[in-house]
mmCIF file of C-alpha atoms and ligand atoms in Angstrom:
data_model
loop_
_atom_site.group_PDB
_atom_site.id
_atom_site.type_symbol
_atom_site.label_atom_id
_atom_site.label_comp_id
_atom_site.label_asym_id
_atom_site.label_seq_id
_atom_site.Cartn_x
_atom_site.Cartn_y
_atom_site.Cartn_z
ATOM 1 C CA MET A 342 -29.730 -27.915 1.742
ATOM 2 C CA THR A 343 -29.801 -28.882 -2.184
ATOM 3 C CA THR A 344 -26.830 -27.647 -4.093
ATOM 4 C CA THR A 345 -28.440 -28.337 -7.532
ATOM 5 C CA SER A 346 -30.748 -25.233 -6.892
ATOM 6 C CA VAL A 347 -28.187 -22.764 -6.413
ATOM 7 C CA SER A 348 -25.866 -21.214 -8.927
ATOM 8 C CA ALA A 349 -22.043 -21.738 -8.347
ATOM 9 C CA PHE A 350 -21.846 -18.340 -6.678
ATOM 10 C CA GLU A 351 -24.736 -18.474 -4.399
ATOM 11 C CA GLU A 352 -23.343 -21.400 -3.242
ATOM 12 C CA ILE A 353 -19.849 -19.955 -2.278
ATOM 13 C CA GLN A 354 -21.336 -17.038 -0.735
ATOM 14 C CA ALA A 355 -24.278 -19.215 1.445
ATOM 15 C CA ARG A 356 -20.880 -21.065 2.430
ATOM 16 C CA GLU A 357 -18.673 -18.183 3.643
ATOM 17 C CA ALA A 358 -21.877 -17.082 5.625
ATOM 18 C CA ARG A 359 -21.939 -19.879 7.523
ATOM 19 C CA HIS A 360 -17.722 -20.675 8.083
ATOM 20 C CA VAL A 361 -15.872 -17.015 7.196
ATOM 21 C CA LEU A 362 -15.567 -14.482 10.404
ATOM 22 C CA GLN A 363 -17.334 -11.790 8.575
ATOM 23 C CA THR A 364 -14.986 -8.781 8.584
ATOM 24 C CA TYR A 365 -15.226 -7.466 5.289
ATOM 25 C CA ARG A 366 -18.205 -6.302 3.588
ATOM 26 C CA ARG A 367 -17.536 -8.082 0.058
ATOM 27 C CA ASN A 368 -19.321 -6.404 -3.461
ATOM 28 C CA PRO A 369 -21.214 -9.531 -5.050
ATOM 29 C CA ILE A 370 -18.480 -11.360 -7.142
ATOM 30 C CA SER A 371 -16.263 -13.863 -7.259
ATOM 31 C CA PHE A 372 -13.573 -13.664 -9.527
ATOM 32 C CA VAL A 373 -12.030 -16.740 -11.370
ATOM 33 C CA ARG A 374 -9.149 -15.354 -14.012
ATOM 34 C CA GLY A 375 -7.018 -12.818 -14.653
ATOM 35 C CA GLN A 376 -4.960 -11.601 -17.463
ATOM 36 C CA GLY A 377 -3.364 -8.551 -17.458
ATOM 37 C CA VAL A 378 -5.510 -5.405 -16.173
ATOM 38 C CA ARG A 379 -8.683 -7.569 -16.756
ATOM 39 C CA LEU A 380 -10.824 -9.610 -13.923
ATOM 40 C CA PHE A 381 -13.130 -12.347 -14.952
ATOM 41 C CA ASP A 382 -16.413 -13.245 -12.164
ATOM 42 C CA SER A 383 -17.506 -16.785 -12.214
ATOM 43 C CA ASP A 384 -20.395 -15.674 -15.243
ATOM 44 C CA GLY A 385 -17.614 -15.042 -17.879
ATOM 45 C CA ARG A 386 -17.361 -11.246 -17.779
ATOM 46 C CA GLU A 387 -15.250 -8.714 -18.066
ATOM 47 C CA TYR A 388 -13.931 -5.946 -15.842
ATOM 48 C CA PHE A 389 -10.982 -3.588 -16.384
ATOM 49 C CA ASP A 390 -9.126 -3.556 -12.848
ATOM 50 C CA LEU A 391 -8.085 0.183 -11.651
ATOM 51 C CA LEU A 392 -7.280 -1.223 -7.908
ATOM 52 C CA SER A 393 -5.023 -4.310 -8.541
ATOM 53 C CA GLY A 394 -5.915 -5.967 -5.053
ATOM 54 C CA ILE A 395 -5.829 -2.522 -3.279
ATOM 55 C CA GLY A 396 -1.900 -2.034 -5.180
ATOM 56 C CA VAL A 397 -0.674 -5.838 -5.126
ATOM 57 C CA ALA A 398 -1.302 -7.359 -8.226
ATOM 58 C CA SER A 399 1.734 -4.574 -9.296
ATOM 59 C CA LEU A 400 2.486 -6.812 -12.539
ATOM 60 C CA GLY A 401 -1.300 -7.598 -13.310
ATOM 61 C CA HIS A 402 -2.653 -10.388 -13.099
ATOM 62 C CA ALA A 403 -1.193 -14.295 -14.835
ATOM 63 C CA HIS A 404 1.996 -12.170 -15.288
ATOM 64 C CA PRO A 405 4.166 -14.890 -17.083
ATOM 65 C CA GLY A 406 7.261 -13.805 -15.667
ATOM 66 C CA ILE A 407 5.793 -13.751 -11.338
ATOM 67 C CA ALA A 408 4.485 -17.416 -12.583
ATOM 68 C CA ARG A 409 7.252 -18.627 -14.198
ATOM 69 C CA ALA A 410 9.595 -17.558 -11.471
ATOM 70 C CA ILE A 411 7.527 -18.850 -8.784
ATOM 71 C CA ALA A 412 6.129 -21.966 -10.423
ATOM 72 C CA ASP A 413 10.035 -22.777 -10.887
ATOM 73 C CA GLN A 414 10.963 -22.138 -7.324
ATOM 74 C CA ALA A 415 8.104 -24.536 -6.271
ATOM 75 C CA THR A 416 9.941 -27.261 -7.797
ATOM 76 C CA GLN A 417 13.310 -26.269 -6.341
ATOM 77 C CA LEU A 418 12.786 -25.082 -2.715
ATOM 78 C CA LEU A 419 9.781 -22.792 -1.177
ATOM 79 C CA HIS A 420 10.824 -22.136 2.664
ATOM 80 C CA THR A 421 13.852 -22.965 5.186
ATOM 81 C CA SER A 422 12.831 -20.448 8.203
ATOM 82 C CA ASN A 423 15.351 -17.960 9.342
ATOM 83 C CA LEU A 424 17.489 -20.800 11.104
ATOM 84 C CA PHE A 425 19.681 -20.940 7.501
ATOM 85 C CA PHE A 426 20.918 -18.722 4.571
ATOM 86 C CA HIS A 427 19.416 -19.393 1.120
ATOM 87 C CA PRO A 428 20.800 -17.345 -2.116
ATOM 88 C CA LEU A 429 17.597 -14.663 -2.365
ATOM 89 C CA GLN A 430 17.146 -12.616 0.218
ATOM 90 C CA GLY A 431 20.798 -10.766 0.396
ATOM 91 C CA GLN A 432 19.715 -10.584 -3.910
ATOM 92 C CA VAL A 433 16.044 -8.910 -3.082
ATOM 93 C CA ALA A 434 17.835 -6.720 -0.431
ATOM 94 C CA GLU A 435 21.155 -5.610 -2.202
ATOM 95 C CA ARG A 436 17.868 -4.254 -5.023
ATOM 96 C CA LEU A 437 16.379 -2.346 -2.578
ATOM 97 C CA ALA A 438 19.175 -0.555 -1.116
ATOM 98 C CA ALA A 439 20.014 0.326 -4.948
ATOM 99 C CA LEU A 440 16.696 1.596 -5.601
ATOM 100 C CA SER A 441 16.302 3.184 -1.425
ATOM 101 C CA GLY A 442 19.798 4.374 -0.723
ATOM 102 C CA LEU A 443 18.939 2.288 2.814
ATOM 103 C CA GLN A 444 21.399 -0.156 3.328
ATOM 104 C CA ARG A 445 19.519 -3.004 5.372
ATOM 105 C CA THR A 446 16.616 -5.127 4.855
ATOM 106 C CA PHE A 447 14.349 -6.574 7.285
ATOM 107 C CA PHE A 448 11.722 -9.320 5.622
ATOM 108 C CA CYS A 449 8.208 -9.709 6.657
ATOM 109 C CA ASN A 450 4.811 -10.099 4.921
ATOM 110 C CA SER A 451 2.693 -7.774 5.479
ATOM 111 C CA GLY A 452 2.794 -4.006 5.470
ATOM 112 C CA ALA A 453 1.385 -3.784 9.220
ATOM 113 C CA GLU A 454 4.216 -6.171 9.830
ATOM 114 C CA ALA A 455 6.482 -3.931 8.335
ATOM 115 C CA VAL A 456 5.118 -0.828 10.087
ATOM 116 C CA GLU A 457 5.152 -2.751 13.193
ATOM 117 C CA ALA A 458 9.318 -3.517 12.392
ATOM 118 C CA CYS A 459 9.888 0.219 11.443
ATOM 119 C CA LEU A 460 8.092 1.195 15.215
ATOM 120 C CA LYS A 461 10.210 -1.225 17.183
ATOM 121 C CA PHE A 462 13.513 -0.807 15.874
ATOM 122 C CA ALA A 463 12.630 3.038 16.194
ATOM 123 C CA ARG A 464 12.256 1.878 19.763
ATOM 124 C CA ARG A 465 15.481 0.241 20.180
ATOM 125 C CA TYR A 466 17.631 2.891 18.433
ATOM 126 C CA TRP A 467 17.031 4.955 21.524
ATOM 127 C CA TYR A 468 17.273 2.256 23.982
ATOM 128 C CA THR A 469 20.430 1.254 23.010
ATOM 129 C CA LYS A 470 21.328 5.388 22.885
ATOM 130 C CA GLY A 471 20.380 5.060 26.414
ATOM 131 C CA GLU A 472 17.782 8.015 25.910
ATOM 132 C CA PRO A 473 14.455 5.793 25.900
ATOM 133 C CA ARG A 474 12.199 7.584 23.577
ATOM 134 C CA ALA A 475 8.759 6.449 23.582
ATOM 135 C CA GLU A 476 6.207 9.102 21.917
ATOM 136 C CA PHE A 477 5.283 8.768 18.281
ATOM 137 C CA ILE A 478 4.280 11.713 15.650
ATOM 138 C CA ALA A 479 1.908 10.475 13.301
ATOM 139 C CA LEU A 480 -0.367 12.349 10.896
ATOM 140 C CA GLU A 481 -4.080 12.440 10.937
ATOM 141 C CA GLU A 482 -5.769 10.499 7.764
ATOM 142 C CA SER A 483 -2.790 8.386 8.022
ATOM 143 C CA PHE A 484 -3.542 4.842 7.691
ATOM 144 C CA HIS A 485 -0.926 2.094 8.971
ATOM 145 C CA GLY A 486 -2.701 -1.302 9.252
ATOM 146 C CA ARG A 487 -4.194 -2.731 11.422
ATOM 147 C CA THR A 488 -1.923 -4.823 14.168
ATOM 148 C CA PHE A 489 -1.523 -2.804 17.739
ATOM 149 C CA GLY A 490 0.880 -0.737 16.665
ATOM 150 C CA ALA A 491 0.279 0.180 13.735
ATOM 151 C CA LEU A 492 -3.040 0.928 14.669
ATOM 152 C CA SER A 493 -1.693 2.621 17.372
ATOM 153 C CA VAL A 494 -0.076 5.388 14.582
ATOM 154 C CA THR A 495 -3.540 5.089 12.669
ATOM 155 C CA SER A 496 -5.984 7.991 12.914
ATOM 156 C CA ASP A 497 -9.056 6.694 12.191
ATOM 157 C CA GLU A 498 -11.237 6.571 15.247
ATOM 158 C CA HIS A 499 -13.579 3.989 13.619
ATOM 159 C CA TYR A 500 -10.585 1.456 13.662
ATOM 160 C CA ARG A 501 -9.051 2.260 16.904
ATOM 161 C CA ALA A 502 -11.989 2.823 19.556
ATOM 162 C CA PRO A 503 -13.268 -0.833 20.097
ATOM 163 C CA PHE A 504 -8.900 -1.831 20.797
ATOM 164 C CA GLU A 505 -8.015 0.981 22.948
ATOM 165 C CA PRO A 506 -6.226 1.091 25.150
ATOM 166 C CA LEU A 507 -3.532 1.249 22.130
ATOM 167 C CA LEU A 508 0.183 2.065 22.476
ATOM 168 C CA PRO A 509 0.623 5.430 24.456
ATOM 169 C CA GLY A 510 2.589 8.535 23.690
ATOM 170 C CA VAL A 511 1.582 8.781 20.393
ATOM 171 C CA LYS A 512 0.132 12.202 18.996
ATOM 172 C CA PHE A 513 -1.523 13.020 15.075
ATOM 173 C CA VAL A 514 -1.030 16.202 13.696
ATOM 174 C CA PRO A 515 -3.122 17.873 10.697
ATOM 175 C CA VAL A 516 -1.114 16.743 7.838
ATOM 176 C CA ASN A 517 0.455 19.546 5.524
ATOM 177 C CA ASP A 518 0.265 22.070 8.369
ATOM 178 C CA PRO A 519 4.110 22.869 9.244
ATOM 179 C CA ALA A 520 3.266 24.774 12.048
ATOM 180 C CA ALA A 521 1.339 21.846 13.572
ATOM 181 C CA LEU A 522 4.465 19.669 13.849
ATOM 182 C CA LEU A 523 7.047 22.101 14.659
ATOM 183 C CA ALA A 524 4.603 22.515 17.702
ATOM 184 C CA ALA A 525 4.489 18.759 18.676
ATOM 185 C CA VAL A 526 7.808 17.378 17.983
ATOM 186 C CA SER A 527 10.487 17.682 21.200
ATOM 187 C CA THR A 528 13.529 15.703 22.063
ATOM 188 C CA LYS A 529 10.564 13.121 23.757
ATOM 189 C CA THR A 530 9.646 12.205 20.159
ATOM 190 C CA GLY A 531 11.407 9.342 18.624
ATOM 191 C CA ALA A 532 10.049 9.078 15.953
ATOM 192 C CA ILE A 533 7.465 10.747 13.260
ATOM 193 C CA ILE A 534 5.808 7.884 10.748
ATOM 194 C CA VAL A 535 4.113 9.608 7.210
ATOM 195 C CA GLU A 536 2.778 8.475 3.978
ATOM 196 C CA PRO A 537 5.106 10.285 1.627
ATOM 197 C CA ILE A 538 1.502 10.482 -0.292
ATOM 198 C CA GLN A 539 -1.573 9.485 2.330
ATOM 199 C CA GLY A 540 -3.287 6.331 0.590
ATOM 200 C CA GLU A 541 -6.219 5.744 2.688
ATOM 201 C CA GLY A 542 -6.839 9.046 3.471
ATOM 202 C CA GLY A 543 -7.977 9.636 0.869
ATOM 203 C CA VAL A 544 -4.966 9.898 -1.703
ATOM 204 C CA ARG A 545 -3.469 13.389 -0.480
ATOM 205 C CA PRO A 546 0.645 13.708 -1.714
ATOM 206 C CA LEU A 547 2.457 15.895 1.160
ATOM 207 C CA THR A 548 3.317 19.523 0.292
ATOM 208 C CA PRO A 549 6.397 20.325 -0.234
ATOM 209 C CA ALA A 550 6.212 22.894 2.452
ATOM 210 C CA PHE A 551 5.129 20.197 4.854
ATOM 211 C CA ALA A 552 8.043 17.889 3.574
ATOM 212 C CA ALA A 553 10.404 20.469 4.599
ATOM 213 C CA ALA A 554 8.967 21.087 8.077
ATOM 214 C CA ILE A 555 9.119 17.714 8.393
ATOM 215 C CA THR A 556 13.241 17.631 7.558
ATOM 216 C CA GLU A 557 13.476 20.651 9.895
ATOM 217 C CA ALA A 558 11.390 18.690 12.748
ATOM 218 C CA CYS A 559 13.702 15.511 12.420
ATOM 219 C CA ALA A 560 16.620 18.110 12.885
ATOM 220 C CA LYS A 561 15.733 20.109 15.947
ATOM 221 C CA SER A 562 14.512 16.755 17.567
ATOM 222 C CA GLY A 563 16.535 14.385 16.213
ATOM 223 C CA ALA A 564 13.833 12.435 15.694
ATOM 224 C CA LEU A 565 14.122 9.610 13.758
ATOM 225 C CA LEU A 566 11.721 9.348 10.506
ATOM 226 C CA ILE A 567 9.370 6.533 9.779
ATOM 227 C CA ALA A 568 8.601 7.022 5.801
ATOM 228 C CA ASP A 569 5.570 3.961 5.246
ATOM 229 C CA GLU A 570 6.008 3.767 1.417
ATOM 230 C CA VAL A 571 3.802 0.213 1.211
ATOM 231 C CA GLN A 572 1.054 1.964 -1.179
ATOM 232 C CA GLY A 573 2.476 4.691 -2.231
ATOM 233 C CA GLY A 574 6.318 2.978 -2.747
ATOM 234 C CA LEU A 575 8.164 0.924 -5.084
ATOM 235 C CA GLY A 576 6.822 2.586 -8.686
ATOM 236 C CA ARG A 577 3.554 4.046 -7.785
ATOM 237 C CA THR A 578 4.520 7.472 -8.287
ATOM 238 C CA GLY A 579 6.873 6.714 -11.087
ATOM 239 C CA VAL A 580 10.075 6.544 -8.913
ATOM 240 C CA PRO A 581 10.890 4.656 -6.418
ATOM 241 C CA PHE A 582 10.067 5.437 -3.476
ATOM 242 C CA HIS A 583 7.810 9.363 -3.311
ATOM 243 C CA PHE A 584 10.042 10.234 -0.263
ATOM 244 C CA ALA A 585 13.077 11.146 -3.008
ATOM 245 C CA THR A 586 10.908 13.185 -4.899
ATOM 246 C CA LEU A 587 9.542 15.065 -1.259
ATOM 247 C CA GLY A 588 13.593 15.143 -0.460
ATOM 248 C CA LEU A 589 12.804 13.552 2.780
ATOM 249 C CA LYS A 590 15.647 11.240 3.753
ATOM 250 C CA PRO A 591 13.896 9.135 6.010
ATOM 251 C CA HIS A 592 15.611 6.626 8.230
ATOM 252 C CA VAL A 593 13.146 3.383 8.258
ATOM 253 C CA VAL A 594 10.571 2.694 5.567
ATOM 254 C CA SER A 595 8.249 0.242 5.470
ATOM 255 C CA LEU A 596 7.181 -1.358 2.528
ATOM 256 C CA GLY A 597 4.801 -4.042 1.600
ATOM 257 C CA LYS A 598 1.689 -4.440 -1.413
ATOM 258 C CA ALA A 599 3.457 -4.434 -4.793
ATOM 259 C CA LEU A 600 6.696 -6.255 -3.504
ATOM 260 C CA GLY A 601 5.712 -9.573 -4.419
ATOM 261 C CA ALA A 602 3.176 -8.584 -7.324
ATOM 262 C CA GLY A 603 0.477 -10.865 -5.475
ATOM 263 C CA VAL A 604 2.554 -13.445 -3.136
ATOM 264 C CA PRO A 605 2.498 -11.932 0.457
ATOM 265 C CA ILE A 606 6.106 -9.970 1.887
ATOM 266 C CA GLY A 607 7.086 -7.054 3.674
ATOM 267 C CA ALA A 608 9.879 -5.161 4.541
ATOM 268 C CA ALA A 609 11.195 -2.893 6.244
ATOM 269 C CA LEU A 610 14.858 -0.864 4.556
ATOM 270 C CA ILE A 611 17.306 0.385 8.006
ATOM 271 C CA SER A 612 19.928 2.657 7.775
ATOM 272 C CA GLU A 613 22.899 1.840 8.784
ATOM 273 C CA ASP A 614 22.878 4.086 11.766
ATOM 274 C CA VAL A 615 19.625 2.616 13.148
ATOM 275 C CA ALA A 616 20.795 -0.814 11.633
ATOM 276 C CA LYS A 617 23.862 -1.077 14.564
ATOM 277 C CA THR A 618 21.440 -0.665 17.483
ATOM 278 C CA ILE A 619 20.040 -3.835 16.904
ATOM 279 C CA SER A 620 20.906 -7.192 18.018
ATOM 280 C CA TYR A 621 20.403 -10.659 17.414
ATOM 281 C CA GLY A 622 17.431 -11.553 18.375
ATOM 282 C CA ASP A 623 15.714 -7.878 18.396
ATOM 283 C CA HIS A 624 12.801 -9.094 15.926
ATOM 284 C CA GLY A 625 12.267 -11.757 13.850
ATOM 285 C CA SER A 626 9.668 -13.589 11.673
ATOM 286 C CA THR A 627 9.513 -17.433 10.782
ATOM 287 C CA TYR A 628 8.037 -16.856 7.091
ATOM 288 C CA GLY A 629 9.681 -13.710 6.725
ATOM 289 C CA GLY A 630 11.843 -13.240 3.249
ATOM 290 C CA ASN A 631 11.449 -17.208 2.332
ATOM 291 C CA LEU A 632 12.604 -18.632 -0.611
ATOM 292 C CA LEU A 633 8.679 -18.154 -2.732
ATOM 293 C CA ALA A 634 8.673 -14.440 -1.500
ATOM 294 C CA CYS A 635 12.029 -13.536 -2.479
ATOM 295 C CA ARG A 636 11.361 -15.094 -5.813
ATOM 296 C CA ALA A 637 8.542 -12.954 -6.648
ATOM 297 C CA ALA A 638 9.898 -10.087 -5.340
ATOM 298 C CA LEU A 639 13.093 -10.354 -7.086
ATOM 299 C CA THR A 640 11.414 -10.748 -10.421
ATOM 300 C CA PHE A 641 9.082 -7.703 -9.584
ATOM 301 C CA LEU A 642 12.117 -5.569 -8.715
ATOM 302 C CA THR A 643 14.068 -6.616 -12.064
ATOM 303 C CA GLU A 644 10.954 -5.465 -14.230
ATOM 304 C CA LEU A 645 10.507 -2.705 -12.322
ATOM 305 C CA VAL A 646 13.885 -0.875 -13.344
ATOM 306 C CA GLU A 647 15.294 -2.989 -16.618
ATOM 307 C CA GLY A 648 11.919 -4.147 -17.859
ATOM 308 C CA GLY A 649 10.264 -0.484 -18.076
ATOM 309 C CA VAL A 650 7.443 -0.706 -15.595
ATOM 310 C CA MET A 651 8.742 2.726 -14.089
ATOM 311 C CA ASP A 652 9.078 4.881 -16.777
ATOM 312 C CA ASN A 653 5.445 3.533 -17.911
ATOM 313 C CA VAL A 654 3.736 4.360 -14.863
ATOM 314 C CA THR A 655 5.045 7.815 -16.012
ATOM 315 C CA ARG A 656 3.834 7.770 -19.365
ATOM 316 C CA VAL A 657 0.508 6.340 -18.400
ATOM 317 C CA GLY A 658 0.590 8.060 -15.577
ATOM 318 C CA LYS A 659 -0.085 11.436 -17.885
ATOM 319 C CA VAL A 660 -3.391 9.883 -19.502
ATOM 320 C CA PHE A 661 -4.536 9.750 -15.982
ATOM 321 C CA ASP A 662 -3.505 12.740 -15.131
ATOM 322 C CA GLU A 663 -5.257 14.962 -17.657
ATOM 323 C CA ARG A 664 -8.350 12.897 -18.608
ATOM 324 C CA LEU A 665 -9.357 12.349 -14.948
ATOM 325 C CA HIS A 666 -9.244 16.592 -14.905
ATOM 326 C CA ALA A 667 -11.230 16.404 -17.973
ATOM 327 C CA LEU A 668 -13.716 14.148 -16.239
ATOM 328 C CA ALA A 669 -13.513 15.923 -13.095
ATOM 329 C CA LYS A 670 -14.828 19.362 -15.762
ATOM 330 C CA LYS A 671 -17.500 16.986 -17.681
ATOM 331 C CA HIS A 672 -18.878 16.238 -14.062
ATOM 332 C CA PRO A 673 -18.654 19.147 -12.095
ATOM 333 C CA ALA A 674 -21.564 18.397 -9.471
ATOM 334 C CA LEU A 675 -19.761 14.829 -8.653
ATOM 335 C CA ILE A 676 -16.264 15.482 -8.929
ATOM 336 C CA LYS A 677 -14.686 18.294 -6.085
ATOM 337 C CA GLU A 678 -10.788 17.174 -6.481
ATOM 338 C CA VAL A 679 -8.670 14.952 -8.554
ATOM 339 C CA ARG A 680 -5.256 14.080 -6.237
ATOM 340 C CA GLY A 681 -2.526 11.417 -7.116
ATOM 341 C CA LEU A 682 0.465 11.501 -9.400
ATOM 342 C CA GLY A 683 1.761 8.323 -11.445
ATOM 343 C CA LEU A 684 -0.698 5.705 -11.136
ATOM 344 C CA ILE A 685 -2.318 6.607 -7.774
ATOM 345 C CA TRP A 686 -4.994 8.586 -7.868
ATOM 346 C CA GLY A 687 -8.204 10.343 -6.419
ATOM 347 C CA LEU A 688 -11.461 11.633 -7.528
ATOM 348 C CA ASP A 689 -12.806 13.470 -3.961
ATOM 349 C CA LEU A 690 -17.010 13.577 -4.786
ATOM 350 C CA THR A 691 -18.997 16.154 -3.161
ATOM 351 C CA ARG A 692 -21.024 12.808 -1.790
ATOM 352 C CA ASP A 693 -20.472 9.418 -0.964
ATOM 353 C CA ALA A 694 -18.185 7.528 -3.083
ATOM 354 C CA GLY A 695 -19.783 4.303 -2.253
ATOM 355 C CA PRO A 696 -22.088 4.020 -5.016
ATOM 356 C CA VAL A 697 -19.251 4.467 -7.856
ATOM 357 C CA VAL A 698 -18.618 0.745 -6.528
ATOM 358 C CA PRO A 699 -20.901 -1.340 -7.616
ATOM 359 C CA ALA A 700 -22.005 1.705 -10.638
ATOM 360 C CA GLY A 701 -18.452 0.837 -11.844
ATOM 361 C CA LEU A 702 -18.903 -3.321 -11.766
ATOM 362 C CA ALA A 703 -21.841 -2.921 -14.107
ATOM 363 C CA SER A 704 -19.662 -0.810 -16.488
ATOM 364 C CA GLY A 705 -16.913 -3.320 -15.821
ATOM 365 C CA VAL A 706 -14.466 -1.115 -14.055
ATOM 366 C CA ILE A 707 -13.199 -2.041 -10.651
ATOM 367 C CA VAL A 708 -12.540 1.026 -8.083
ATOM 368 C CA ASN A 709 -13.015 1.432 -4.538
ATOM 369 C CA ARG A 710 -14.378 4.167 -1.870
ATOM 370 C CA THR A 711 -11.979 5.370 0.689
ATOM 371 C CA ALA A 712 -12.117 7.995 3.215
ATOM 372 C CA GLU A 713 -16.397 7.672 2.488
ATOM 373 C CA THR A 714 -16.145 10.764 -0.592
ATOM 374 C CA VAL A 715 -12.801 9.062 -2.497
ATOM 375 C CA VAL A 716 -13.173 7.045 -5.477
ATOM 376 C CA ARG A 717 -9.692 5.859 -5.019
ATOM 377 C CA LEU A 718 -7.591 4.418 -8.315
ATOM 378 C CA LEU A 719 -4.226 2.078 -7.935
ATOM 379 C CA PRO A 720 -4.446 0.271 -11.319
ATOM 380 C CA PRO A 721 -1.330 -2.405 -12.687
ATOM 381 C CA LEU A 722 2.154 -0.367 -12.700
ATOM 382 C CA ASN A 723 2.403 -1.825 -16.820
ATOM 383 C CA ILE A 724 -1.185 -0.956 -17.404
ATOM 384 C CA THR A 725 -1.565 0.423 -21.309
ATOM 385 C CA GLU A 726 -2.269 4.066 -22.149
ATOM 386 C CA ALA A 727 -4.369 2.067 -24.496
ATOM 387 C CA GLU A 728 -5.754 -0.182 -21.626
ATOM 388 C CA ALA A 729 -6.073 2.952 -19.521
ATOM 389 C CA ASN A 730 -7.894 5.132 -21.853
ATOM 390 C CA GLU A 731 -10.317 1.714 -22.424
ATOM 391 C CA ALA A 732 -10.921 1.825 -18.276
ATOM 392 C CA ILE A 733 -11.545 5.259 -17.605
ATOM 393 C CA ASN A 734 -13.794 5.522 -20.812
ATOM 394 C CA ARG A 735 -15.802 3.069 -17.903
ATOM 395 C CA LEU A 736 -15.217 4.989 -15.104
ATOM 396 C CA ASP A 737 -16.797 7.916 -17.030
ATOM 397 C CA ALA A 738 -20.088 5.757 -17.867
ATOM 398 C CA ALA A 739 -19.961 4.866 -13.820
ATOM 399 C CA LEU A 740 -19.864 8.397 -12.818
ATOM 400 C CA ALA A 741 -22.313 9.579 -15.285
ATOM 401 C CA ALA A 742 -24.812 6.233 -13.464
ATOM 402 C CA ALA A 743 -23.988 7.052 -9.675
ATOM 403 C CA GLY A 744 -24.355 11.139 -10.892
ATOM 404 C CA ALA A 745 -27.459 10.489 -12.012
ATOM 405 C CA ALA A 746 -28.823 8.145 -9.727
ATOM 406 C CA SER A 747 -28.067 9.949 -6.756
HETATM 407 C C1 PLP B 292 -2.447 -1.654 3.232
HETATM 408 C C2 PLP B 292 -1.384 -0.322 4.180
HETATM 409 C C3 PLP B 292 -0.611 -1.001 5.287
HETATM 410 C C4 PLP B 292 -0.870 -2.302 5.669
HETATM 411 O O1 PLP B 292 -0.302 -3.125 4.966
HETATM 412 P P1 PLP B 292 -1.721 -4.557 5.221
HETATM 413 O O2 PLP B 292 -0.183 -5.619 3.796
HETATM 414 O O3 PLP B 292 -2.917 -4.896 5.252
HETATM 415 O O4 PLP B 292 -1.152 -5.305 6.259
HETATM 416 C C5 PLP B 292 0.306 -0.306 5.627
HETATM 417 N N1 PLP B 292 0.515 1.021 5.506
HETATM 418 C C6 PLP B 292 -0.042 1.900 4.416
HETATM 419 C C7 PLP B 292 0.385 3.086 3.744
HETATM 420 C C8 PLP B 292 -1.163 0.874 3.736
HETATM 421 O O5 PLP B 292 -1.048 1.799 2.204
#
């Protein structure tokens, strides 16, 4: 093959097609640069990024504070392993404890690993008590990750079927059905795992009545509560954690996505009660909480709290709230329901949301489809009101095009 006859982009595609495992159906775009909420592709086209790499680029692209911090860290020390101390893990854990009320952190590298850790810590808690409880209760429409444990508490048959048998003893109950949850829980339940606001499942916040039932179910059975805040936590709803808004008191919490603002890091937050039951050697990670990842997390958490980013989510969240509901009025044949809060939103359509994604790219806005009919928005947490308005104008055009085309 001669490379002079093909464009740079076609060359990228062809090389991947030969050598990268084909597990992702990618959009035909290659990004080369970003600046805040904007991304630029290999042809120099500009896009407003309302997805931020699935909630990961939490401070937008090329954030100067993150760039400075990780460049500086790279000149000092990146990694030493968990066989030694370094100054940053304790600082990140201290901040996470102040935000969550959970006193201890275990560091890992992704959301699925954080969920995996939470499931193991729940098992370990009951093992230590001399009363092993193997069962977990999870919700329908849940998504907790792709590793075996996390997949075992993820409801989607499409993800599960090729990999069975998964962990035994997992019961799924319908979302926001208090009676079903209370009927499912028993003294065999080790833990109930929930996303306080479901993300991949179509942006579904748990109702206050269901949250009350979760608290009641835990109280009557002794089951631990695991809150998966990988997508909805860390400022996404305008507060540190959505579990607090719902009045939930989890024993273990999983974090990922936004925490490293683009640098891979995950964390499990653990109450002192559960932490007491865990011993040296029970769990570990070679990379977990290395200096690079912790420096990024520390910079993110400082921006989130002292930099006013959480207040920004609340302020710009109102713009999304008003304008997305106005879009639903404008496109009534297409938009069935608008769900979300802060800077996590889903437009539930009357049909497959797939065509909105390429229509968005053509209009210069990045969104994605989840749960088949839902257009999901997870913009950077520091998006401005003006940027939000421009991005939503582009989304409006994309919805008009997708609606007209079908
Ligand atoms: C994305 C996600 C995960 C998995 O995180 P990875 O970093 O992809 O492993 C787990 N739980 C929730 C709620 C998520 O949204």
